[in-house]
Coordinates of N, CA and C in Angstrom, one line a residue:
M1 N 8.1 -16.1 -11.3 CA 9.5 -16.2 -10.8 C 9.5 -17.1 -9.6
K2 N 10.6 -17.9 -9.5 CA 10.8 -18.8 -8.4 C 11.3 -18.0 -7.2
T3 N 11.1 -18.6 -6.0 CA 11.6 -18.0 -4.8 C 13.2 -18.0 -4.8
N4 N 13.8 -17.3 -3.9 CA 15.2 -17.3 -3.8 C 15.7 -18.7 -3.4
E5 N 15.0 -19.4 -2.5 CA 15.4 -20.7 -2.1 C 15.3 -21.7 -3.3
Q6 N 14.3 -21.6 -4.1 CA 14.2 -22.4 -5.3 C 15.4 -22.1 -6.3
I7 N 15.7 -20.8 -6.5 CA 16.8 -20.4 -7.4 C 18.1 -21.0 -6.8
Q8 N 18.3 -20.9 -5.5 CA 19.6 -21.4 -4.9 C 19.7 -22.9 -5.2
L9 N 18.6 -23.6 -4.9 CA 18.6 -25.1 -5.2 C 18.9 -25.4 -6.6
A10 N 18.2 -24.7 -7.5 CA 18.4 -25.0 -8.9 C 19.9 -24.7 -9.3
L11 N 20.4 -23.6 -8.8 CA 21.8 -23.3 -9.2 C 22.8 -24.4 -8.6
S12 N 22.5 -24.9 -7.5 CA 23.3 -26.0 -6.9 C 23.2 -27.3 -7.7
L13 N 22.0 -27.5 -8.3 CA 21.8 -28.8 -9.1 C 22.1 -28.7 -10.5
C14 N 22.1 -27.5 -11.1 CA 22.2 -27.3 -12.5 C 23.6 -27.6 -13.1
K15 N 23.5 -28.5 -14.1 CA 24.6 -28.8 -15.0 C 24.1 -28.6 -16.4
R16 N 24.7 -27.8 -17.2 CA 24.2 -27.4 -18.5 C 23.5 -28.5 -19.3
N17 N 24.1 -29.6 -19.4 CA 23.5 -30.7 -20.3 C 22.9 -31.9 -19.5
S18 N 22.7 -31.7 -18.2 CA 22.2 -32.8 -17.4 C 21.1 -32.2 -16.4
C19 N 19.9 -32.4 -16.7 CA 18.8 -31.9 -15.9 C 18.5 -32.8 -14.7
N20 N 18.3 -32.3 -13.5 CA 18.0 -33.1 -12.4 C 16.5 -32.9 -12.1
K21 N 15.8 -34.0 -11.8 CA 14.4 -34.0 -11.6 C 14.0 -33.3 -10.4
T22 N 14.8 -33.1 -9.4 CA 14.5 -32.3 -8.2 C 14.6 -30.8 -8.4
C23 N 15.1 -30.4 -9.6 CA 15.3 -29.0 -9.8 C 14.0 -28.3 -10.0
P24 N 13.8 -27.2 -9.4 CA 12.5 -26.4 -9.6 C 12.2 -26.0 -11.0
Y25 N 13.2 -26.0 -11.9 CA 13.0 -25.6 -13.3 C 12.9 -26.8 -14.2
H26 N 12.9 -28.0 -13.6 CA 12.9 -29.3 -14.4 C 11.7 -29.3 -15.3
G27 N 11.9 -29.6 -16.6 CA 10.8 -29.7 -17.5 C 10.4 -28.4 -18.2
E28 N 10.9 -27.3 -17.7 CA 10.6 -26.0 -18.4 C 11.5 -25.8 -19.6
K29 N 10.9 -25.2 -20.6 CA 11.6 -25.0 -21.8 C 12.7 -23.9 -21.6
A30 N 13.9 -24.1 -22.1 CA 15.0 -23.2 -21.9 C 15.2 -23.0 -20.4
C31 N 15.2 -24.0 -19.6 CA 15.3 -23.8 -18.1 C 16.6 -23.2 -17.7
Y32 N 17.7 -23.5 -18.4 CA 19.0 -22.9 -18.1 C 19.0 -21.4 -18.2
V33 N 18.4 -21.0 -19.3 CA 18.3 -19.5 -19.6 C 17.4 -18.8 -18.6
K34 N 16.3 -19.5 -18.3 CA 15.3 -18.9 -17.3 C 15.9 -18.8 -15.9
L35 N 16.6 -19.9 -15.5 CA 17.2 -19.9 -14.2 C 18.2 -18.8 -14.1
H36 N 19.1 -18.6 -15.0 CA 20.1 -17.6 -14.9 C 19.5 -16.2 -15.0
S37 N 18.4 -16.0 -15.8 CA 17.8 -14.7 -15.8 C 17.2 -14.4 -14.4
E38 N 16.5 -15.4 -13.9 CA 15.8 -15.1 -12.6 C 16.9 -15.0 -11.4
A39 N 18.0 -15.7 -11.6 CA 19.0 -15.5 -10.6 C 19.6 -14.1 -10.6
G40 N 19.7 -13.6 -11.8 CA 20.2 -12.2 -12.0 C 19.2 -11.2 -11.4
I41 N 17.9 -11.4 -11.6 CA 16.9 -10.5 -11.0 C 17.0 -10.6 -9.5
A42 N 17.0 -11.8 -9.0 CA 17.1 -12.0 -7.5 C 18.3 -11.4 -6.9
L43 N 19.4 -11.5 -7.6 CA 20.7 -10.9 -7.1 C 20.6 -9.4 -7.0
R44 N 20.0 -8.8 -8.1 CA 19.9 -7.4 -8.1 C 19.0 -6.9 -7.0
Q45 N 17.9 -7.6 -6.8 CA 17.0 -7.3 -5.7 C 17.7 -7.3 -4.3
L46 N 18.4 -8.4 -4.1 CA 19.2 -8.5 -2.9 C 20.2 -7.4 -2.7
E47 N 20.8 -7.0 -3.8 CA 21.8 -5.9 -3.7 C 21.1 -4.6 -3.4
R48 N 19.9 -4.3 -4.0 CA 19.1 -3.1 -3.6 C 18.7 -3.1 -2.1
E49 N 18.3 -4.3 -1.6 CA 17.9 -4.4 -0.2 C 19.1 -4.2 0.7
R50 N 20.3 -4.7 0.3 CA 21.5 -4.5 1.1 C 21.9 -3.1 1.1
D51 N 21.9 -2.4 -0.1 CA 22.2 -1.0 -0.1 C 21.3 -0.1 0.7
A52 N 20.0 -0.4 0.6 CA 19.0 0.3 1.4 C 19.2 0.1 2.9
A53 N 19.6 -1.2 3.3 CA 19.8 -1.5 4.7 C 21.1 -0.7 5.2
V54 N 22.1 -0.7 4.4 CA 23.3 0.0 4.8 C 23.1 1.5 4.9
K55 N 22.3 2.1 4.0 CA 22.0 3.5 4.1 C 21.2 3.8 5.3
Q56 N 20.2 2.9 5.6 CA 19.3 3.1 6.8 C 20.2 3.0 8.1
L57 N 21.0 2.0 8.1 CA 21.9 1.8 9.3 C 22.8 3.0 9.5
K58 N 23.3 3.6 8.5 CA 24.2 4.8 8.6 C 23.4 6.0 9.1
D59 N 22.1 6.0 8.8 CA 21.3 7.2 9.3 C 20.7 7.0 10.6
V60 N 20.8 5.8 11.2 CA 20.1 5.5 12.5 C 21.1 5.7 13.6
D61 N 20.6 6.2 14.7 CA 21.4 6.3 16.0 C 21.5 4.8 16.4
T62 N 22.8 4.4 16.6 CA 23.0 3.0 16.9 C 22.4 2.6 18.2
V63 N 22.2 3.5 19.1 CA 21.6 3.2 20.4 C 20.2 2.8 20.2
D64 N 19.5 3.4 19.2 CA 18.1 3.3 19.0 C 17.7 2.1 18.1
I65 N 18.7 1.5 17.5 CA 18.4 0.5 16.4 C 17.6 -0.7 16.9
F66 N 17.7 -1.1 18.1 CA 17.0 -2.3 18.6 C 15.7 -2.0 19.4
Y67 N 15.3 -0.8 19.3 CA 14.0 -0.4 20.0 C 12.8 -0.6 19.1
C68 N 11.7 -0.3 19.6 CA 10.4 -0.6 18.8 C 10.4 0.1 17.5
S69 N 11.0 1.2 17.3 CA 10.9 2.0 16.1 C 11.5 1.2 14.9
H70 N 12.3 0.2 15.1 CA 12.9 -0.6 14.1 C 12.4 -2.0 14.1
C71 N 11.4 -2.3 14.9 CA 10.8 -3.6 15.0 C 9.7 -3.8 13.9
K72 N 9.6 -5.0 13.3 CA 8.5 -5.2 12.3 C 7.1 -5.2 12.9
H73 N 7.1 -5.4 14.2 CA 5.8 -5.4 14.9 C 5.3 -4.0 15.3
E74 N 6.2 -3.0 15.2 CA 5.9 -1.7 15.7 C 4.6 -1.1 15.0
E75 N 4.3 -1.5 13.8 CA 3.2 -0.9 13.1 C 1.9 -1.4 13.7
L76 N 2.0 -2.5 14.5 CA 0.8 -3.1 15.1 C 0.4 -2.3 16.4
C77 N 1.3 -1.5 16.9 CA 1.1 -0.8 18.1 C 0.1 0.4 18.0
D78 N -0.7 0.6 19.0 CA -1.6 1.8 19.0 C -0.9 2.8 19.9
H79 N -0.2 3.7 19.3 CA 0.6 4.7 20.1 C -0.2 5.7 20.9
N80 N -1.5 5.6 20.8 CA -2.4 6.5 21.6 C -2.6 5.9 23.0
L81 N -2.2 4.7 23.2 CA -2.3 4.0 24.5 C -1.0 4.3 25.3
N82 N -1.1 4.2 26.6 CA 0.1 4.4 27.4 C 1.0 3.2 27.4
S83 N 0.4 2.0 27.3 CA 1.2 0.8 27.3 C 0.5 -0.4 26.7
C84 N 1.2 -1.5 26.5 CA 0.6 -2.7 25.9 C -0.5 -3.2 26.9
D85 N -0.4 -2.9 28.1 CA -1.4 -3.4 29.1 C -2.8 -2.9 28.8
D86 N -2.8 -1.7 28.2 CA -4.1 -1.1 27.8 C -4.6 -1.5 26.5
C87 N -3.8 -2.3 25.8 CA -4.2 -2.7 24.4 C -4.9 -4.0 24.4
E88 N -5.9 -4.2 23.5 CA -6.7 -5.4 23.5 C -6.2 -6.3 22.3
K89 N -5.2 -5.9 21.6 CA -4.7 -6.7 20.5 C -3.9 -7.9 21.0
D90 N -3.9 -9.0 20.4 CA -3.1 -10.1 20.7 C -1.9 -10.2 19.7
C91 N -0.9 -9.4 20.0 CA 0.2 -9.3 19.1 C 1.5 -9.6 19.9
P92 N 2.6 -9.7 19.1 CA 3.9 -10.0 19.8 C 4.4 -8.9 20.8
C93 N 3.9 -7.7 20.5 CA 4.3 -6.6 21.4 C 3.8 -6.8 22.8
H94 N 2.6 -7.4 22.9 CA 2.0 -7.6 24.2 C 2.8 -8.4 25.2
T95 N 3.5 -9.4 24.6 CA 4.3 -10.3 25.4 C 5.8 -10.1 25.4
C96 N 6.1 -9.0 24.8 CA 7.6 -8.7 24.6 C 8.2 -8.1 25.9
V97 N 9.2 -8.8 26.4 CA 9.9 -8.4 27.5 C 11.4 -8.3 27.2
D98 N 12.0 -7.1 27.4 CA 13.4 -6.9 27.1 C 13.7 -7.2 25.6
M99 N 12.7 -6.9 24.8 CA 12.8 -7.0 23.3 C 12.9 -8.5 22.9
C100 N 12.3 -9.4 23.6 CA 12.4 -10.8 23.3 C 11.6 -11.2 22.0
N101 N 10.7 -10.3 21.6 CA 9.9 -10.6 20.4 C 10.3 -9.7 19.2
W102 N 11.4 -8.9 19.5 CA 11.9 -8.0 18.5 C 12.3 -8.7 17.2
Q103 N 11.9 -8.1 16.0 CA 12.4 -8.6 14.7 C 12.6 -7.4 13.9
W104 N 13.7 -7.3 13.2 CA 14.0 -6.2 12.4 C 13.0 -6.0 11.3
R105 N 12.5 -4.8 11.1 CA 11.5 -4.6 10.1 C 12.0 -4.6 8.7
G106 N 13.3 -4.5 8.5 CA 13.9 -4.5 7.2 C 13.8 -3.1 6.6
V107 N 14.0 -2.9 5.4 CA 14.1 -1.6 4.8 C 13.1 -1.6 3.6
E108 N 12.7 -0.4 3.2 CA 11.9 -0.2 2.0 C 12.9 0.1 0.9
V109 N 12.7 -0.7 -0.2 CA 13.6 -0.6 -1.3 C 13.0 0.4 -2.3
E110 N 13.8 1.4 -2.7 CA 13.3 2.5 -3.6 C 13.2 2.0 -5.0

């Protein structure tokens, strides 16, 4: 399956009876059918991720949302240490000041 970016590009280029050589599906048999099938799969995945994100956000204390517990780097932390100063890992947490390296961890899709 193509990436979401490739699918978006193909959808923007696709004209049913005129294939564009820059299209990621160019030269594939039944490219039009494959493109639309994969676009549907990608859309359903994005909808599941959105629904999971909305559910998670409804369950989270809004004050806590931007703290380490929702950062994608949080799993790197050794919570047995008192602070990052005691840690020997070279990770984004070590240089994070006022959440400058914070990145949303996303949600797990069921």
